[in-house]
Amino acid sequence: ATGSNKVYDATSNATVTLSSNALSGDNITLAYTSATFNSKTVANGKPVSVSGISLSGTDATNYTFNTTASTTADITPFALMVSATGSNKVYDATSNATVNLSSNALSGDNITLAYTSATFNSKTVANGKPVSVSGISLSG
């Protein structure tokens, strides 16, 4: 089995390509029922377990074969996109702002978004004022 790298998707599901030492010209097809990483977390060279390997085709009965295999593959980080939505406020002689952060985090993942500061472009009253957010962090 040769493991396929993937982008983090909150699962330990893996994909592999099977190969064999079958004799040239024989009609066989390899398949598997399950391939899983040892965990869903991002890392290089992660172990992958393959099970339910089967052999079909007109020449399949000419072979004995293993029904499990192992390999490695990488899980690379998911590109998290963080958005900020500004909150309206009553004039208070400052440019301090408050925002709500949201993201495209995958369902089921436990993450918390935070920021250190949010500021309007000036302290004056206006509609649709630009807000700058800095110090965005992720935990969980």
mmCIF file of C-alpha atoms in Angstrom:
data_model
loop_
_atom_site.group_PDB
_atom_site.id
_atom_site.type_symbol
_atom_site.label_atom_id
_atom_site.label_comp_id
_atom_site.label_asym_id
_atom_site.label_seq_id
_atom_site.Cartn_x
_atom_site.Cartn_y
_atom_site.Cartn_z
ATOM 1 C CA ALA A 1 0.000 0.000 0.000
ATOM 2 C CA THR A 2 1.122 3.537 -0.765
ATOM 3 C CA GLY A 3 -0.523 6.217 1.367
ATOM 4 C CA SER A 4 -1.926 9.418 -0.116
ATOM 5 C CA ASN A 5 -1.220 12.700 1.647
ATOM 6 C CA LYS A 6 -4.242 14.787 2.626
ATOM 7 C CA VAL A 7 -5.205 18.152 4.072
ATOM 8 C CA TYR A 8 -6.549 17.970 7.641
ATOM 9 C CA ASP A 9 -10.284 17.178 7.535
ATOM 10 C CA ALA A 10 -11.056 16.330 11.208
ATOM 11 C CA THR A 11 -11.073 12.582 10.482
ATOM 12 C CA SER A 12 -8.510 9.790 10.502
ATOM 13 C CA ASN A 13 -9.763 8.471 7.146
ATOM 14 C CA ALA A 14 -6.972 7.686 4.707
ATOM 15 C CA THR A 15 -6.677 6.771 1.037
ATOM 16 C CA VAL A 16 -4.124 4.349 -0.341
ATOM 17 C CA THR A 17 -3.108 2.834 -3.644
ATOM 18 C CA LEU A 18 -2.562 -0.912 -3.619
ATOM 19 C CA SER A 19 0.050 -2.682 -5.693
ATOM 20 C CA SER A 20 1.233 -6.292 -5.894
ATOM 21 C CA ASN A 21 3.813 -8.609 -7.324
ATOM 22 C CA ALA A 22 1.228 -10.350 -9.546
ATOM 23 C CA LEU A 23 2.593 -11.851 -12.727
ATOM 24 C CA SER A 24 2.469 -9.663 -15.813
ATOM 25 C CA GLY A 25 -0.582 -10.298 -17.955
ATOM 26 C CA ASP A 26 -2.733 -11.788 -15.170
ATOM 27 C CA ASN A 27 -6.183 -10.257 -14.753
ATOM 28 C CA ILE A 28 -6.469 -9.189 -11.099
ATOM 29 C CA THR A 29 -7.954 -6.210 -9.278
ATOM 30 C CA LEU A 30 -6.972 -5.144 -5.763
ATOM 31 C CA ALA A 31 -9.371 -3.427 -3.344
ATOM 32 C CA TYR A 32 -9.592 -2.562 0.364
ATOM 33 C CA THR A 33 -12.402 -1.757 2.784
ATOM 34 C CA SER A 34 -10.620 0.543 5.240
ATOM 35 C CA ALA A 35 -7.553 2.768 5.484
ATOM 36 C CA THR A 36 -6.981 4.893 8.584
ATOM 37 C CA PHE A 37 -4.320 7.170 10.009
ATOM 38 C CA ASN A 38 -3.332 6.475 13.616
ATOM 39 C CA SER A 39 -4.922 9.848 14.553
ATOM 40 C CA LYS A 40 -6.581 12.830 12.855
ATOM 41 C CA THR A 41 -3.819 15.303 13.789
ATOM 42 C CA VAL A 42 -1.416 17.016 11.400
ATOM 43 C CA ALA A 43 2.030 15.418 11.006
ATOM 44 C CA ASN A 44 4.402 14.031 8.392
ATOM 45 C CA GLY A 45 5.015 10.303 7.945
ATOM 46 C CA LYS A 46 1.948 9.232 9.922
ATOM 47 C CA PRO A 47 1.230 5.488 10.125
ATOM 48 C CA VAL A 48 -1.692 4.255 7.997
ATOM 49 C CA SER A 49 -3.346 0.879 8.558
ATOM 50 C CA VAL A 50 -5.098 -0.826 5.647
ATOM 51 C CA SER A 51 -7.574 -3.670 6.165
ATOM 52 C CA GLY A 52 -10.007 -5.730 4.165
ATOM 53 C CA ILE A 53 -7.687 -6.172 1.203
ATOM 54 C CA SER A 54 -9.339 -8.316 -1.461
ATOM 55 C CA LEU A 55 -8.404 -9.709 -4.843
ATOM 56 C CA SER A 56 -10.749 -10.231 -7.782
ATOM 57 C CA GLY A 57 -10.448 -10.945 -11.491
ATOM 58 C CA THR A 58 -10.243 -14.033 -13.662
ATOM 59 C CA ASP A 59 -6.785 -14.940 -12.340
ATOM 60 C CA ALA A 60 -7.442 -14.132 -8.646
ATOM 61 C CA THR A 61 -7.763 -17.788 -7.606
ATOM 62 C CA ASN A 62 -4.139 -18.361 -8.643
ATOM 63 C CA TYR A 63 -2.866 -16.240 -5.751
ATOM 64 C CA THR A 64 -2.680 -16.133 -1.975
ATOM 65 C CA PHE A 65 -2.370 -12.663 -0.463
ATOM 66 C CA ASN A 66 -2.303 -10.610 2.721
ATOM 67 C CA THR A 67 -5.536 -8.930 3.812
ATOM 68 C CA THR A 68 -3.857 -6.096 5.751
ATOM 69 C CA ALA A 69 -0.992 -3.720 5.058
ATOM 70 C CA SER A 70 0.597 -0.624 6.533
ATOM 71 C CA THR A 71 2.193 2.476 5.079
ATOM 72 C CA THR A 72 2.707 6.140 5.901
ATOM 73 C CA ALA A 73 1.383 9.457 4.589
ATOM 74 C CA ASP A 74 1.185 13.090 5.643
ATOM 75 C CA ILE A 75 -1.700 15.142 6.995
ATOM 76 C CA THR A 76 -1.038 18.799 6.214
ATOM 77 C CA PRO A 77 -2.656 21.793 7.954
ATOM 78 C CA PHE A 78 -6.095 23.097 6.923
ATOM 79 C CA ALA A 79 -6.184 26.771 5.843
ATOM 80 C CA LEU A 80 -8.356 28.394 8.503
ATOM 81 C CA MET A 81 -9.972 31.628 7.351
ATOM 82 C CA VAL A 82 -10.884 33.997 10.195
ATOM 83 C CA SER A 83 -13.452 36.763 9.652
ATOM 84 C CA ALA A 84 -14.358 39.682 11.905
ATOM 85 C CA THR A 85 -17.741 41.377 12.183
ATOM 86 C CA GLY A 86 -17.671 44.764 13.862
ATOM 87 C CA SER A 87 -20.173 45.800 16.515
ATOM 88 C CA ASN A 88 -21.837 49.218 16.394
ATOM 89 C CA LYS A 89 -21.253 51.502 19.373
ATOM 90 C CA VAL A 90 -22.354 54.830 20.796
ATOM 91 C CA TYR A 91 -19.763 57.615 20.538
ATOM 92 C CA ASP A 92 -17.384 57.483 23.527
ATOM 93 C CA ALA A 93 -14.434 59.689 22.402
ATOM 94 C CA THR A 94 -12.255 56.613 21.604
ATOM 95 C CA SER A 95 -11.580 54.550 18.516
ATOM 96 C CA ASN A 96 -11.864 51.285 20.476
ATOM 97 C CA ALA A 97 -13.995 48.685 18.702
ATOM 98 C CA THR A 98 -15.499 45.312 19.490
ATOM 99 C CA VAL A 99 -15.740 42.497 16.956
ATOM 100 C CA ASN A 100 -17.057 38.960 16.737
ATOM 101 C CA LEU A 101 -14.683 36.462 15.152
ATOM 102 C CA SER A 102 -15.809 33.515 13.049
ATOM 103 C CA SER A 103 -14.031 30.948 10.892
ATOM 104 C CA ASN A 104 -14.403 28.056 8.501
ATOM 105 C CA ALA A 105 -13.249 25.586 11.188
ATOM 106 C CA LEU A 106 -14.329 22.015 10.594
ATOM 107 C CA SER A 107 -17.409 20.745 12.396
ATOM 108 C CA GLY A 108 -16.609 18.979 15.642
ATOM 109 C CA ASP A 109 -13.247 20.676 16.185
ATOM 110 C CA ASN A 110 -12.869 22.448 19.517
ATOM 111 C CA ILE A 111 -11.309 25.848 18.776
ATOM 112 C CA THR A 112 -11.523 29.279 20.356
ATOM 113 C CA LEU A 113 -10.713 32.485 18.481
ATOM 114 C CA ALA A 114 -9.480 35.599 20.280
ATOM 115 C CA TYR A 115 -7.976 38.990 19.455
ATOM 116 C CA THR A 116 -5.934 41.544 21.383
ATOM 117 C CA SER A 117 -7.292 44.758 19.867
ATOM 118 C CA ALA A 118 -9.875 46.162 17.494
ATOM 119 C CA THR A 119 -9.977 49.809 16.466
ATOM 120 C CA PHE A 120 -12.087 52.051 14.262
ATOM 121 C CA ASN A 121 -10.082 54.163 11.778
ATOM 122 C CA SER A 122 -11.017 57.257 13.845
ATOM 123 C CA LYS A 123 -13.097 58.188 16.887
ATOM 124 C CA THR A 124 -15.611 60.252 14.886
ATOM 125 C CA VAL A 125 -19.220 59.244 14.294
ATOM 126 C CA ALA A 126 -20.026 57.635 10.904
ATOM 127 C CA ASN A 127 -21.731 54.626 9.355
ATOM 128 C CA GLY A 128 -19.772 51.726 7.843
ATOM 129 C CA LYS A 129 -16.453 52.708 9.426
ATOM 130 C CA PRO A 130 -13.445 50.451 8.803
ATOM 131 C CA VAL A 131 -12.296 48.389 11.798
ATOM 132 C CA SER A 132 -8.789 46.919 12.122
ATOM 133 C CA VAL A 133 -8.318 43.778 14.193
ATOM 134 C CA SER A 134 -4.921 42.584 15.438
ATOM 135 C CA GLY A 135 -3.502 39.840 17.601
ATOM 136 C CA ILE A 136 -5.857 37.146 16.351
ATOM 137 C CA SER A 137 -5.077 33.836 18.049
ATOM 138 C CA LEU A 138 -6.386 30.288 18.057
ATOM 139 C CA SER A 139 -6.586 27.873 20.974
ATOM 140 C CA GLY A 140 -8.362 24.651 21.822
#
